[in-house]
Structure formats: C-alpha cells, structure tokens
XYZ file of C-alpha atoms in Angstrom:
139
model
C 27.949 73.556 167.216
C 25.957 71.234 164.952
C 26.250 68.350 167.429
C 24.803 70.469 170.242
C 21.845 71.495 168.061
C 21.230 67.849 167.143
C 21.388 66.877 170.828
C 18.955 69.646 171.741
C 16.627 68.520 168.958
C 16.781 64.902 170.168
C 16.008 65.972 173.738
C 13.067 68.072 172.542
C 11.649 65.134 170.577
C 11.979 62.778 173.550
C 10.272 65.305 175.831
C 7.390 65.613 173.345
C 7.111 61.816 173.121
C 7.024 61.571 176.919
C 4.368 64.287 177.185
C 2.343 62.595 174.441
C 2.425 59.248 176.254
C 1.456 60.853 179.570
C -1.436 62.749 177.964
C -2.648 59.621 176.192
C -2.614 57.597 179.411
C -4.265 60.441 181.323
C -7.018 60.634 178.709
C -7.590 56.872 178.966
C -8.309 57.363 182.660
C -10.020 60.763 182.589
C -12.578 60.237 179.839
C -14.297 57.198 181.427
C -14.181 58.888 184.849
C -15.949 61.949 183.451
C -18.546 59.889 181.556
C -19.368 57.851 184.665
C -19.792 60.967 186.854
C -22.223 62.768 184.538
C -25.885 62.584 185.580
C -28.059 60.227 183.506
C -30.120 63.184 182.254
C -27.138 65.446 181.443
C -27.840 65.648 177.707
C -31.630 66.041 178.018
C -31.606 69.649 179.195
C -31.919 72.475 176.698
C -29.366 74.553 178.618
C -26.110 73.698 180.336
C -26.085 72.637 183.975
C -25.050 75.168 186.570
C -21.518 74.710 187.861
C -21.227 72.893 191.172
C -18.845 75.640 192.313
C -21.308 78.497 191.699
C -23.017 78.260 195.134
C -19.642 78.389 196.922
C -18.938 81.991 196.011
C -17.370 83.854 193.134
C -13.761 83.249 194.222
C -13.967 79.470 194.011
C -16.175 79.599 190.913
C -13.930 81.935 188.905
C -10.779 80.187 190.116
C -12.162 76.877 188.888
C -13.241 78.396 185.566
C -9.801 79.946 184.978
C -8.006 76.674 185.816
C -10.351 74.618 183.637
C -10.150 76.939 180.628
C -6.370 77.305 180.921
C -6.035 73.504 181.007
C -8.244 73.288 177.923
C -6.083 75.789 176.051
C -2.946 73.829 176.966
C -4.531 70.596 175.689
C -5.572 72.270 172.422
C -2.099 73.698 171.761
C -0.384 70.430 172.665
C -2.859 68.564 170.463
C -2.060 70.848 167.548
C 1.643 70.157 168.100
C 0.931 66.422 168.257
C -0.702 66.530 164.838
C 2.844 66.633 163.428
C 4.701 65.102 166.401
C 4.134 61.686 167.994
C 0.969 61.504 170.068
C -2.801 61.650 170.133
C -3.296 65.072 168.549
C -6.986 64.938 167.698
C -7.907 63.320 171.015
C -5.957 65.993 172.910
C -7.685 68.757 170.958
C -11.103 67.248 171.740
C -10.244 66.980 175.439
C -9.102 70.607 175.417
C -12.288 71.776 173.741
C -14.376 69.834 176.252
C -12.610 71.629 179.106
C -13.018 75.122 177.670
C -16.185 77.207 177.958
C -17.445 79.008 174.875
C -20.874 79.933 173.478
C -22.667 76.999 171.877
C -20.453 74.324 173.446
C -23.316 72.484 175.149
C -25.319 72.343 171.902
C -22.283 70.921 170.088
C -21.863 68.302 172.836
C -25.521 67.328 172.510
C -25.216 67.090 168.720
C -22.190 64.777 168.997
C -23.756 62.613 171.699
C -26.923 62.118 169.622
C -24.865 60.073 167.169
C -25.728 56.414 167.857
C -22.122 55.094 167.955
C -21.077 57.818 170.400
C -24.032 57.227 172.725
C -23.538 53.459 172.516
C -19.862 53.821 173.480
C -20.649 56.135 176.381
C -23.386 53.823 177.661
C -21.026 50.846 177.376
C -18.552 52.669 179.638
C -21.354 53.449 182.112
C -22.565 49.820 182.136
C -19.015 48.572 182.805
C -18.848 50.962 185.786
C -22.223 49.795 187.109
C -23.956 53.099 186.299
C -27.310 53.477 184.527
C -27.250 54.449 180.849
C -27.805 58.031 179.729
C -31.420 58.888 179.092
C -32.252 60.244 175.673
C -35.204 62.162 174.265
C -36.452 59.038 172.489
C -36.986 57.071 175.727
C-alpha cells in the first residue's frame, strides 16, 4: 500500500513539473506577443479600451470573456500551487491576473507600467519586434 502511494505521489510531482515547464515556456512566448500587439497609446487612456469582440454581438463577446476569465483563474490557482511546487508561481499568478477582468485592473496596469524599469523592458521588447515604443504622458 505504501509503495502505491509513493508511486502516485511521484507521478503527481512529475505532472506538476511538466505543467510548470509548459506554462513557463508558454509565458515566454505569450508575454512578448501581447506586448507587441498592444497599441502604442494603450496606457495613455483614462479608461480601458473596448473589447474587439464587443461589436460582433453578445454571444461572441461573453464567450470570449468567460474563456479569458476562466483561463486567468486557472493560471492564478496553478501559480499559487507553484509557490510551493517547482515552477514560476509568481509569474503564473501575474499572467492569470492580467487575463481576468475586475474593477480597477486597468488603473493597476497603468500604475505598474509607469515604473521606469517596466516601461523600459516593454519598449525593449517592442523595439526588438520592430514596433514603435509605447507613448507615455511625459512625451
């Protein structure tokens, strides 16, 4: 009985390691892709941009919102698990929060992006992709 529990535990750990590696690699690809696709004036607006799915009807819009928020919740829970298991816990939590919609999210994003190292890193990614840098209020 003890050997089967140990085997189950080992399998669970290896599955978590595999999921952690996949999420880390996916984040390495997804984050730059998202940064490059944002408009140069994305962080200048006082309110959040309207969803690109909104004009296509409520079915597509709400379907997209449900999928996006569910994915965010999954990332947050997996990130919490990865705080004690192998993996990129904090990064996964941040990705999950960026996917979810909640009041004040856009203002928090703007506050984070105003930090010079964050903006410099994002603009470096955009320059490498041949995209113009984000515009800021100071320019």
